[in-house]
mmCIF file with all atom_site columns, C-alpha atoms in Angstrom:
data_model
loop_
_atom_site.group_PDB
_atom_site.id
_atom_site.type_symbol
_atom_site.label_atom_id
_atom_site.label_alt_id
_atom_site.label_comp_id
_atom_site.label_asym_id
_atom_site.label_entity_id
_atom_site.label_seq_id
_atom_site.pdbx_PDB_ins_code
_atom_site.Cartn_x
_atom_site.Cartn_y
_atom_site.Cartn_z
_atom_site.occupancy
_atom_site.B_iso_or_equiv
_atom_site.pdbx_formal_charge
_atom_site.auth_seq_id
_atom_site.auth_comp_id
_atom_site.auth_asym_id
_atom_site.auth_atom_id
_atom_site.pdbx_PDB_model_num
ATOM 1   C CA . UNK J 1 1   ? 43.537 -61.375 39.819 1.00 0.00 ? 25  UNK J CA 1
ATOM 2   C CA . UNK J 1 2   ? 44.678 -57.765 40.768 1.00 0.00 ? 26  UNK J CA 1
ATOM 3   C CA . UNK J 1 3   ? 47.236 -56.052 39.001 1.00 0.00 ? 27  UNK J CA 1
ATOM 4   C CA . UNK J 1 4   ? 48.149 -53.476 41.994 1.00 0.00 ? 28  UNK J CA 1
ATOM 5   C CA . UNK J 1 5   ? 51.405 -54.261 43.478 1.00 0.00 ? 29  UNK J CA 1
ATOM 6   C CA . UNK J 1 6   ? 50.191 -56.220 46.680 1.00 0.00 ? 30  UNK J CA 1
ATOM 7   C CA . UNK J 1 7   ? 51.825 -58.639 48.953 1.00 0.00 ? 31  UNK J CA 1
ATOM 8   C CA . UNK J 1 8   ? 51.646 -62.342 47.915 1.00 0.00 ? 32  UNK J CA 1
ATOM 9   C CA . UNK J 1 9   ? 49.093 -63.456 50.473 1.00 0.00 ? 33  UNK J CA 1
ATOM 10  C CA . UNK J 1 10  ? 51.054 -66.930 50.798 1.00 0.00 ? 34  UNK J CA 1
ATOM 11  C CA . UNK J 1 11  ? 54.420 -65.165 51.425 1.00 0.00 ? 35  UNK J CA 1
ATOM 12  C CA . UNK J 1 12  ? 57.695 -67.132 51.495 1.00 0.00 ? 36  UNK J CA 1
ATOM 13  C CA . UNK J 1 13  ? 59.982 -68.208 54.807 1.00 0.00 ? 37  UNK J CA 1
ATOM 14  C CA . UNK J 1 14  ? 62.086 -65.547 53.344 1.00 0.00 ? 38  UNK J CA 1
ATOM 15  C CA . UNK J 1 15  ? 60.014 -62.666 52.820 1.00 0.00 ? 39  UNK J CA 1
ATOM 16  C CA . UNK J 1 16  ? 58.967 -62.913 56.280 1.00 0.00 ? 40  UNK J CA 1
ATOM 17  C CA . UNK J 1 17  ? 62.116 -63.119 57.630 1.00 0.00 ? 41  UNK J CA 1
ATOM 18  C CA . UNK J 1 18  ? 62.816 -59.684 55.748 1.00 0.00 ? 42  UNK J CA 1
ATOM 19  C CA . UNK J 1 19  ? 59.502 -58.614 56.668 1.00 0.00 ? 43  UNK J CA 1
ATOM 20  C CA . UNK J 1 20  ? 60.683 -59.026 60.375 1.00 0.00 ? 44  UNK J CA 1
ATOM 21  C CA . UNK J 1 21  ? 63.998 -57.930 60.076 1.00 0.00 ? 45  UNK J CA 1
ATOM 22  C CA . UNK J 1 22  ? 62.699 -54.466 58.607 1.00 0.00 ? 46  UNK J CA 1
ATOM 23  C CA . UNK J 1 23  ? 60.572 -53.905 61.389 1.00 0.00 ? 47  UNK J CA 1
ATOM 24  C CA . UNK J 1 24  ? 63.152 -54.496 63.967 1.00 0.00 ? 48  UNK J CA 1
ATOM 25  C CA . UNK J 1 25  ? 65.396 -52.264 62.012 1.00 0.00 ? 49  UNK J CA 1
ATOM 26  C CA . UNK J 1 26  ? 62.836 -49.433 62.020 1.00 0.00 ? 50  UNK J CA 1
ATOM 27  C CA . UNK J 1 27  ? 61.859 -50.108 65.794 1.00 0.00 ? 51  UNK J CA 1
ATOM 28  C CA . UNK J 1 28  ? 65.676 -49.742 66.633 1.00 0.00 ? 52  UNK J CA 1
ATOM 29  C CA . UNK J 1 29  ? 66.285 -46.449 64.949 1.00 0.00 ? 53  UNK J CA 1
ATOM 30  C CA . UNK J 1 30  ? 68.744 -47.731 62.606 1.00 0.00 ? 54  UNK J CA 1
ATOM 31  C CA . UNK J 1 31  ? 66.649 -47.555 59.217 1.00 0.00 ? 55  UNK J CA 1
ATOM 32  C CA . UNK J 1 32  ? 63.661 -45.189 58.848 1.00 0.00 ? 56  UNK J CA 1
ATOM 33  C CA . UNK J 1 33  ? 60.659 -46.944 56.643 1.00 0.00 ? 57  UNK J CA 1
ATOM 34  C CA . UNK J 1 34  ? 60.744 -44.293 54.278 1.00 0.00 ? 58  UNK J CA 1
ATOM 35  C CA . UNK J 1 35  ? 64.147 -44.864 53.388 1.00 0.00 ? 59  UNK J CA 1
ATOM 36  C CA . UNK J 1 36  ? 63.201 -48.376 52.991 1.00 0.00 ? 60  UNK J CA 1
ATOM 37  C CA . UNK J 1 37  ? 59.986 -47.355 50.516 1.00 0.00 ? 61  UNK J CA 1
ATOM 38  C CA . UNK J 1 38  ? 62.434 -45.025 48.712 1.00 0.00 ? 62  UNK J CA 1
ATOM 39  C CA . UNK J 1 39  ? 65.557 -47.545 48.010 1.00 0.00 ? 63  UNK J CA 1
ATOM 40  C CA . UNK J 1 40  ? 62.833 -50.312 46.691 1.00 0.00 ? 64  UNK J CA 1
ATOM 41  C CA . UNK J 1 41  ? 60.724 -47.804 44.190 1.00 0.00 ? 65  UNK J CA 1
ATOM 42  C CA . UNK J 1 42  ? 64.309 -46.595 42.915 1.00 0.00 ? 66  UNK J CA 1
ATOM 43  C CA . UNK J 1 43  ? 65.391 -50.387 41.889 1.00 0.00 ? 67  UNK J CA 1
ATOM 44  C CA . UNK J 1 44  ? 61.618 -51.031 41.104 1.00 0.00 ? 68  UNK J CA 1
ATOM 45  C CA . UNK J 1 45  ? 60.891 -48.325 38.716 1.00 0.00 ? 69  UNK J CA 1
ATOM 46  C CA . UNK J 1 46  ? 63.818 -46.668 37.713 1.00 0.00 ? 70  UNK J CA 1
ATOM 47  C CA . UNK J 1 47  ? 67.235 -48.426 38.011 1.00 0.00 ? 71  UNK J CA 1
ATOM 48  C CA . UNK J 1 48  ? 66.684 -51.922 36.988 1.00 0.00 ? 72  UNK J CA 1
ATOM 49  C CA . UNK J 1 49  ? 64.098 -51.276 34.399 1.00 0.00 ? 73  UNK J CA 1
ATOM 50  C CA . UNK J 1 50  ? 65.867 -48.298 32.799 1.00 0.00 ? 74  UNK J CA 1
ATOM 51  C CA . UNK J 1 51  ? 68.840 -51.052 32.462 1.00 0.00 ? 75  UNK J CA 1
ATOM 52  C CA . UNK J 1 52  ? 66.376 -52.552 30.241 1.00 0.00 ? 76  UNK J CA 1
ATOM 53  C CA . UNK J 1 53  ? 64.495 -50.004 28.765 1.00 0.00 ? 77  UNK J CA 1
ATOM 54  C CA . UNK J 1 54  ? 68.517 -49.095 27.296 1.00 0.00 ? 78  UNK J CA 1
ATOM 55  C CA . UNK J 1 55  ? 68.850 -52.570 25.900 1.00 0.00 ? 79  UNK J CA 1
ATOM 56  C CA . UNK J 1 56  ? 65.797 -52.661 24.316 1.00 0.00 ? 80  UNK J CA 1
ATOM 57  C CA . UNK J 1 57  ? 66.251 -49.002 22.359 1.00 0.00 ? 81  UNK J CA 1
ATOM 58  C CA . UNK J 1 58  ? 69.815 -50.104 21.092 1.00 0.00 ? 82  UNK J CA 1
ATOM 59  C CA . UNK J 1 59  ? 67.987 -52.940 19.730 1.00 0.00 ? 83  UNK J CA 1
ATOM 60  C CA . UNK J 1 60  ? 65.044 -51.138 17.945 1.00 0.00 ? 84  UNK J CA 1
ATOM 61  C CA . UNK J 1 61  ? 68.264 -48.814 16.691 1.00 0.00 ? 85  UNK J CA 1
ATOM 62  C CA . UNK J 1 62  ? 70.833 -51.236 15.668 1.00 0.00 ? 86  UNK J CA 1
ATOM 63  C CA . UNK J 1 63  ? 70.057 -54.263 13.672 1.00 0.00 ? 87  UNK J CA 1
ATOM 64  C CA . UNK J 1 64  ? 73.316 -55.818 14.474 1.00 0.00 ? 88  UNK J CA 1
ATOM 65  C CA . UNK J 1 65  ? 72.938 -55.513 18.113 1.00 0.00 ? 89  UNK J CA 1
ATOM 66  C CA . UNK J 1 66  ? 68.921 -56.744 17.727 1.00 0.00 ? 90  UNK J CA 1
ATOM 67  C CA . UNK J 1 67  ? 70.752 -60.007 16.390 1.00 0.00 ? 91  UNK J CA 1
ATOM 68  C CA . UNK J 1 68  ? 73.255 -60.620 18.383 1.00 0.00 ? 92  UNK J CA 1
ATOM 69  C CA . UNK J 1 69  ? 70.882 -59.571 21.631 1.00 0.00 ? 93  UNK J CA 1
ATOM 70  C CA . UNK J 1 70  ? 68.182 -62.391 20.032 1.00 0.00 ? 94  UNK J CA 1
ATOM 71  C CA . UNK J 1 71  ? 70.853 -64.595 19.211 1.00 0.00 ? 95  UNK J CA 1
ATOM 72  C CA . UNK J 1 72  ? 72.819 -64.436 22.995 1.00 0.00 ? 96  UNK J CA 1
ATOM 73  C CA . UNK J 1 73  ? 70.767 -62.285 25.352 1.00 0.00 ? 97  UNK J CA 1
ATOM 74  C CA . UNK J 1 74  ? 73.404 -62.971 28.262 1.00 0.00 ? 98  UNK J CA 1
ATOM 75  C CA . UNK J 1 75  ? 76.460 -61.218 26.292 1.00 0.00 ? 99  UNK J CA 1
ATOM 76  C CA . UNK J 1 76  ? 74.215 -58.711 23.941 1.00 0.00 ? 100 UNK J CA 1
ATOM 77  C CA . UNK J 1 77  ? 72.907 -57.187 27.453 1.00 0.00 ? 101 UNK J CA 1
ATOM 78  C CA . UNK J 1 78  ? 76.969 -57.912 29.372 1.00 0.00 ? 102 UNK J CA 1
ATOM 79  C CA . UNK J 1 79  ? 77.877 -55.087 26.293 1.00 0.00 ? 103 UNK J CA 1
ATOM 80  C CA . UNK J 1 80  ? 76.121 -52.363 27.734 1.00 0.00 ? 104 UNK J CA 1
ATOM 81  C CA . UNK J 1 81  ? 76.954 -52.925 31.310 1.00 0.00 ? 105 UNK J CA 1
ATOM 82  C CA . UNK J 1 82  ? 74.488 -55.229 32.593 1.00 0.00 ? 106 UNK J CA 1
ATOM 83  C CA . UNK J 1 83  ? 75.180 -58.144 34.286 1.00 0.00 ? 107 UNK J CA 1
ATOM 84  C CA . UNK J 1 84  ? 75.095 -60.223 37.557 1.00 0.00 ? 108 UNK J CA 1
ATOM 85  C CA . UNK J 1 85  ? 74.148 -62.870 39.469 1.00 0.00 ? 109 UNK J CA 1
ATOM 86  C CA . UNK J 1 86  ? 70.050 -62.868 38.909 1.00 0.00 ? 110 UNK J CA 1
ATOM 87  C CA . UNK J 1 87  ? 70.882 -62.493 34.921 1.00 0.00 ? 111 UNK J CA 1
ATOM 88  C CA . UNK J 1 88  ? 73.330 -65.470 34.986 1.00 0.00 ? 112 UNK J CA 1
ATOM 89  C CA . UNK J 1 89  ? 71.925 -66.561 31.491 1.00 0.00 ? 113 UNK J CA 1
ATOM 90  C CA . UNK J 1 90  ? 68.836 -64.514 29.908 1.00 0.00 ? 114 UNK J CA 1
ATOM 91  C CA . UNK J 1 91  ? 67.098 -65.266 26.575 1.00 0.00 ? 115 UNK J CA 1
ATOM 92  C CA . UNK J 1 92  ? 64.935 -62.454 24.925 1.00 0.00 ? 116 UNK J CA 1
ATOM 93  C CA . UNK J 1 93  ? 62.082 -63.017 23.092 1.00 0.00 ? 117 UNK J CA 1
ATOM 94  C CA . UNK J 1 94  ? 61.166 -60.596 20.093 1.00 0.00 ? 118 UNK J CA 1
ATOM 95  C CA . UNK J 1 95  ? 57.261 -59.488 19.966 1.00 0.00 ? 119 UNK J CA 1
ATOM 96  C CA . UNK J 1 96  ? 55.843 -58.886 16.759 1.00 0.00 ? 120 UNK J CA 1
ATOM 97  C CA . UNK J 1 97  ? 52.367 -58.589 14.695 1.00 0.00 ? 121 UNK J CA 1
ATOM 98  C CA . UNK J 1 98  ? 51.942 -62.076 14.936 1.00 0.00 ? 122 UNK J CA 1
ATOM 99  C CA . UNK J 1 99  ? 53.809 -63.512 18.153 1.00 0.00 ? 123 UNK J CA 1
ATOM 100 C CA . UNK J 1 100 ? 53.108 -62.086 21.551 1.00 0.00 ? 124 UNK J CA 1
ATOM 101 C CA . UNK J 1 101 ? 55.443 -63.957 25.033 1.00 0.00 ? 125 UNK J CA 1
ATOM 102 C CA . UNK J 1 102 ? 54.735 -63.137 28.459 1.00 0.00 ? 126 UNK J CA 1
ATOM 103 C CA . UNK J 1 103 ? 57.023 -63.970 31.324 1.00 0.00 ? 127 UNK J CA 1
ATOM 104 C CA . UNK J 1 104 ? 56.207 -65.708 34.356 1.00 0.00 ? 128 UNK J CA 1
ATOM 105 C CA . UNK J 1 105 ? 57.787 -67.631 37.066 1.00 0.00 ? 129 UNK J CA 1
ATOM 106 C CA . UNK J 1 106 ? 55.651 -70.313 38.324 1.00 0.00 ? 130 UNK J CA 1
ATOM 107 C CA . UNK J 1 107 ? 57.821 -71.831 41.329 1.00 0.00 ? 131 UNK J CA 1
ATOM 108 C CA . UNK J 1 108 ? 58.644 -68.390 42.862 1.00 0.00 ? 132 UNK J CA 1
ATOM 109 C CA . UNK J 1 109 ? 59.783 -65.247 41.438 1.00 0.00 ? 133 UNK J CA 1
ATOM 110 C CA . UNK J 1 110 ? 62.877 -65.734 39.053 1.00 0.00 ? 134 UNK J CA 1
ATOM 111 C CA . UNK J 1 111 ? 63.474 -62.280 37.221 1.00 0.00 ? 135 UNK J CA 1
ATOM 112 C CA . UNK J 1 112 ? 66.418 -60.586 35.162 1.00 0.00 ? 136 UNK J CA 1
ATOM 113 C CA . UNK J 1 113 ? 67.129 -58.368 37.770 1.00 0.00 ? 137 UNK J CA 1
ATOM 114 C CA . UNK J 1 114 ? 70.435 -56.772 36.466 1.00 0.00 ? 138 UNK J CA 1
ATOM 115 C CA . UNK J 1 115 ? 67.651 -55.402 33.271 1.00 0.00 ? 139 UNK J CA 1
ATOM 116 C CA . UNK J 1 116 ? 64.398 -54.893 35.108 1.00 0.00 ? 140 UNK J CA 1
ATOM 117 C CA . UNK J 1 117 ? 64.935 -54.483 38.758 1.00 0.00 ? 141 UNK J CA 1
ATOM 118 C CA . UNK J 1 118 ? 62.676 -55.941 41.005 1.00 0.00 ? 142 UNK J CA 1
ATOM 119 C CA . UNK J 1 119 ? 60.001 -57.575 40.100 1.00 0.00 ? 143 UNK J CA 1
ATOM 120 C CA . UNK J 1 120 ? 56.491 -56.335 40.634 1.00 0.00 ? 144 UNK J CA 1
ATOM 121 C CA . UNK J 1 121 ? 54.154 -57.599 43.619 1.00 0.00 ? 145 UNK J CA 1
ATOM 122 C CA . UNK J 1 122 ? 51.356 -58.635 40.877 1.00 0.00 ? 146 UNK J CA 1
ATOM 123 C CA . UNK J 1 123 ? 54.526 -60.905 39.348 1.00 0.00 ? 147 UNK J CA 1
ATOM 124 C CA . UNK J 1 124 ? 55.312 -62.761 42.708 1.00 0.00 ? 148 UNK J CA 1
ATOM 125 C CA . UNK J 1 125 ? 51.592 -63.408 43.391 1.00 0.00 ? 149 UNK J CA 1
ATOM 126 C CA . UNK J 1 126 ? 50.280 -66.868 43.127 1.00 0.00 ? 150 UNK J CA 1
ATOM 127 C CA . UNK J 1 127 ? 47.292 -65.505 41.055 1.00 0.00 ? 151 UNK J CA 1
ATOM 128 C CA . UNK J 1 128 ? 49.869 -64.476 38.168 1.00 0.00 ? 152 UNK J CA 1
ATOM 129 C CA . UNK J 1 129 ? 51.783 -67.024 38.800 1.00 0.00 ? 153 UNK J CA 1
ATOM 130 C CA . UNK J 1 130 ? 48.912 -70.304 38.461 1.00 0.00 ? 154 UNK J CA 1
ATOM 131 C CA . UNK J 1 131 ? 46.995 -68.722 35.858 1.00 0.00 ? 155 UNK J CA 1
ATOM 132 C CA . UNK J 1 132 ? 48.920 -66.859 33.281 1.00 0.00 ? 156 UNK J CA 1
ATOM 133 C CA . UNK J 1 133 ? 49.946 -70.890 32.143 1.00 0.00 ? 157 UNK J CA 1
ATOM 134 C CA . UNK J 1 134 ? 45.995 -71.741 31.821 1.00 0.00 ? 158 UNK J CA 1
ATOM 135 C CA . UNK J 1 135 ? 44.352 -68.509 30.657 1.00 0.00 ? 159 UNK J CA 1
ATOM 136 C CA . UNK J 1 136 ? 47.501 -66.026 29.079 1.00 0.00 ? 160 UNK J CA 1
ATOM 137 C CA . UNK J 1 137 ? 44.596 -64.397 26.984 1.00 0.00 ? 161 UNK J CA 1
ATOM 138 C CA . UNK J 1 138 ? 42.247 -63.992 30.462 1.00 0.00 ? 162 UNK J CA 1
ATOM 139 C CA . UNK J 1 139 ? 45.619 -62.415 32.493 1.00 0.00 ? 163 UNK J CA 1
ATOM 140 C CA . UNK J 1 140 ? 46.405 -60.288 29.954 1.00 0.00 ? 164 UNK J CA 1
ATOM 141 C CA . UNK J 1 141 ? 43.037 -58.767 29.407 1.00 0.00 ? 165 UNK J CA 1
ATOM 142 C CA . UNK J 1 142 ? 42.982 -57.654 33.285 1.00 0.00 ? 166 UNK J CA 1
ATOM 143 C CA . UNK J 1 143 ? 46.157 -55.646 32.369 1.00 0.00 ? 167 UNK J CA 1
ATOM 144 C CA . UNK J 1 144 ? 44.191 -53.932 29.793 1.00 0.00 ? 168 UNK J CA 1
ATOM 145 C CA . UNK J 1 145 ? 46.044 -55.864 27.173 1.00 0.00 ? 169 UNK J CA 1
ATOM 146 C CA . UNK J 1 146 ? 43.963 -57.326 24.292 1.00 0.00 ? 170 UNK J CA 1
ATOM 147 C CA . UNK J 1 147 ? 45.521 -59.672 21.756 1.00 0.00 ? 171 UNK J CA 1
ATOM 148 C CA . UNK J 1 148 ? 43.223 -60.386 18.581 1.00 0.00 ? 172 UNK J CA 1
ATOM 149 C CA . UNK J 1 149 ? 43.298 -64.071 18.022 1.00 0.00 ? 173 UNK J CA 1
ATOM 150 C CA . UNK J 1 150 ? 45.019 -64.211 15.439 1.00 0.00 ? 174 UNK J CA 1
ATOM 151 C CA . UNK J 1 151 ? 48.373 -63.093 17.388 1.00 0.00 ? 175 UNK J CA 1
ATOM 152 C CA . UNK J 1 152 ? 49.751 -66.185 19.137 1.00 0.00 ? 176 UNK J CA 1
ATOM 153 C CA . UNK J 1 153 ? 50.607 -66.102 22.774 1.00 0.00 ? 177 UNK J CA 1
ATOM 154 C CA . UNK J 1 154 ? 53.691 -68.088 24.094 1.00 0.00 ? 178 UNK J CA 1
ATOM 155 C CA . UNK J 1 155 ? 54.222 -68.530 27.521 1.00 0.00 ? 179 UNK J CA 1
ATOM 156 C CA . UNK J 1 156 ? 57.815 -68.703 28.833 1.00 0.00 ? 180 UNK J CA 1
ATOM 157 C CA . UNK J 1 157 ? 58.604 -69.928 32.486 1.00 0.00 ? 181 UNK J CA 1
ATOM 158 C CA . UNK J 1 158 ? 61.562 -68.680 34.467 1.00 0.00 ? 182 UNK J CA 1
ATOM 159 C CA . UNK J 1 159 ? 63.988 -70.461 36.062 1.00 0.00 ? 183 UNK J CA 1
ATOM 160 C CA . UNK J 1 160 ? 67.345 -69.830 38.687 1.00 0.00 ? 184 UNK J CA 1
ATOM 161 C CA . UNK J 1 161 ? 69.363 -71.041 35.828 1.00 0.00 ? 185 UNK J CA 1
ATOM 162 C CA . UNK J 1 162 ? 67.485 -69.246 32.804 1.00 0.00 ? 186 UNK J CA 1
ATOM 163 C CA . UNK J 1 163 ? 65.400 -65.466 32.964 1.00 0.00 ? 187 UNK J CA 1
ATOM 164 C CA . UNK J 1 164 ? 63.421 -64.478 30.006 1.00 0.00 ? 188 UNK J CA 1
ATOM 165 C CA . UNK J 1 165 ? 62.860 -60.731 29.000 1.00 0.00 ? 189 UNK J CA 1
ATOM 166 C CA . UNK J 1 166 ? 60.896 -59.738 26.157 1.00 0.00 ? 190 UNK J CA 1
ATOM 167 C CA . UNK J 1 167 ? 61.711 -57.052 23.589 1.00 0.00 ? 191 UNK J CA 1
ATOM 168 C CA . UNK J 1 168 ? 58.756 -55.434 22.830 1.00 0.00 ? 192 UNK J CA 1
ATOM 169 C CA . UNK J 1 169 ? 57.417 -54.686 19.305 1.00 0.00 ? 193 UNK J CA 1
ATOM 170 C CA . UNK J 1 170 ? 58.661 -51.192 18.181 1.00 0.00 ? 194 UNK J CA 1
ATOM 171 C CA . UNK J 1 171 ? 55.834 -48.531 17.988 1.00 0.00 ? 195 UNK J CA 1
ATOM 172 C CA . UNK J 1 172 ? 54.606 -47.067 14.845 1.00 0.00 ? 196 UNK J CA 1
ATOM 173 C CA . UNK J 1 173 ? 55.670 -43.396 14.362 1.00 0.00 ? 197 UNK J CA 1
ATOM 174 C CA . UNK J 1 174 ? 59.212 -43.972 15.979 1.00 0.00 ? 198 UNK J CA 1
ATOM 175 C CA . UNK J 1 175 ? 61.190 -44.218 12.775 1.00 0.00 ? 199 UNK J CA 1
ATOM 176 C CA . UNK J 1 176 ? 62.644 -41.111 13.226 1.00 0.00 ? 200 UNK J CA 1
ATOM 177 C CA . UNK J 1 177 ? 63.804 -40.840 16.906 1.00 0.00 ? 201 UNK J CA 1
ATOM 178 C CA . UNK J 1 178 ? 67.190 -41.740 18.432 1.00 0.00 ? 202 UNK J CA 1
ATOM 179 C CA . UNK J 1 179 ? 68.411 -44.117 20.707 1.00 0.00 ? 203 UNK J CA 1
ATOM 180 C CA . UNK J 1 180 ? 68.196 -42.092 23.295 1.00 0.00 ? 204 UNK J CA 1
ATOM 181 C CA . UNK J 1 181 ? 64.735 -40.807 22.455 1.00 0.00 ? 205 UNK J CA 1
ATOM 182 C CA . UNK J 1 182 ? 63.175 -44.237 22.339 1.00 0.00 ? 206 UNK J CA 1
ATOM 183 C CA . UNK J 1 183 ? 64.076 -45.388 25.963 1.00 0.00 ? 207 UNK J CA 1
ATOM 184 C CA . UNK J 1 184 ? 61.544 -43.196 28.057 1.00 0.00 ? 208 UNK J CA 1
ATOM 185 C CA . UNK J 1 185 ? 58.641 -45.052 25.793 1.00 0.00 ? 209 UNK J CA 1
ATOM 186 C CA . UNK J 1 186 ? 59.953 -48.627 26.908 1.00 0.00 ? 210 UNK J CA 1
ATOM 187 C CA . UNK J 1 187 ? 57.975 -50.097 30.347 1.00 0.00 ? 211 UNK J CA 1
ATOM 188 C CA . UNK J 1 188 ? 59.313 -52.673 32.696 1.00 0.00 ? 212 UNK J CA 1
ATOM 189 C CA . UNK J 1 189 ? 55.290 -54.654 31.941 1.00 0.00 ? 213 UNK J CA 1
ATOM 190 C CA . UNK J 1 190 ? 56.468 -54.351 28.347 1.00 0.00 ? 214 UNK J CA 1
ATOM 191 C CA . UNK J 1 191 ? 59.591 -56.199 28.889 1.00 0.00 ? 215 UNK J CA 1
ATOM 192 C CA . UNK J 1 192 ? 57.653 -58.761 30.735 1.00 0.00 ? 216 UNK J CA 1
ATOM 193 C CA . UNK J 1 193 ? 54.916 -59.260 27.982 1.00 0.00 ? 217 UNK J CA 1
ATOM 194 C CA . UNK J 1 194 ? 52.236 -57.617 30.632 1.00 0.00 ? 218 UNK J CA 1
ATOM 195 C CA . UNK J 1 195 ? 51.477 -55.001 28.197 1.00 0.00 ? 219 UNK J CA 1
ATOM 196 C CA . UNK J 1 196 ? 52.162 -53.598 24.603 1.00 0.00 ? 220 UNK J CA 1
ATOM 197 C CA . UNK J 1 197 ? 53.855 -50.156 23.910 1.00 0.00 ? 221 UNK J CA 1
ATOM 198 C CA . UNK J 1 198 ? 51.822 -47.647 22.382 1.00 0.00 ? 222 UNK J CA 1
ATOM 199 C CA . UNK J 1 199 ? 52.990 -44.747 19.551 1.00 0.00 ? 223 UNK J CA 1
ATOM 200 C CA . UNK J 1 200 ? 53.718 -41.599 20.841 1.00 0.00 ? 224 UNK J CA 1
ATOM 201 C CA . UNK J 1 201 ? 50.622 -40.255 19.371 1.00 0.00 ? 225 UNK J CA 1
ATOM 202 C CA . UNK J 1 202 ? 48.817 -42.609 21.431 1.00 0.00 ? 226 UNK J CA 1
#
């Protein structure tokens, strides 16, 4: 399986129909292609998971928000701002030492949108999507992330009624930093479960 944000090879009715309505956009004038490129790597990378990289500082900062976040992701995430449609109900699932989730959706593509944008190609594709439920340990190895065995994966599968987004283990050697300080070193693959977050010094 490839990691690199490619187009699932078995694309959906609907992503076709986008695909074609973009190009006729484009051919008419009315939307330039880089505009396009430049609106989807905002929500990708920035927006969306920023939304999340926020929640998931407050939490490493503020015990009573880490409980009440664990405890009711949907309102815990609705007090900072975050809400909508995609994120109708979202659980989050606290990493540690011994416990590692990973998100997937394995009918389509269901993602917390309103706290990590859109998703990644590599989520949508049908590799990702058939294999991370038979091999978690294989999958995450190709994204350079290697659990000892003695950490126990848990697989969570996304719904349209329920999204999952994982709060990542806190790094070592962050004690000291604030809030604000903390959310540049929190990735959108990290709030997935695709990856680990390293200490600064790393």
């Amino acid at each position: 399986m490839k990691r690199q944000d490619e187009p699932d090879r078995s694309e959906s009715d609907a992503a076709l129909r986008t695909r074609a309505l973009e190009s006729l956009l484009v051919e008419k004038g009315l939307l330039a292609t880089d505009t396009i490129n430049k609106v989807v790597e905002k929500y990708e990378k920035d927006v969306g998971p920023l939304n999340g990289a926020r929640v998931v500082a407050r939490a490493w900062s503020d015990p009573d928000y880490k409980r009440r976040l664990l405890a009711n992701g949907t309102a815990a995430i609705a007090e900072l701002g975050f809400a909508g449609r995609e994120g109708a109900e979202i659980v989050v699932l606290e990493n540690t030492s011994t416990v590692h989730n990973v998100v997937v959706c394995t009918l389509c593509s269901c993602y917390p949108w309103p706290v990590l944008g859109l998703p990644p190609g590599w989520y949508k594709s049908y590799a990702y999507r058939s294999r991370l439920v038979r091999e978690p340990r294989a999958v995450l190895r190709e994204f350079d992330l290697h659990l000892p065995d003695s950490v126990e994966v848990r697989v969570w599968d996304s719904n349209s009624d329920l999204r999952y987004m994982v709060l990542p283990e806190r790094p070592e050697g962050t004690e000291d930093l604030t809030e604000e300080a903390l959310v540049p070193l929190v990735t959108r693959d990290a709030m997935i479960g695709a990856a680990r977050i390293d200490s600064p010094s790393e």
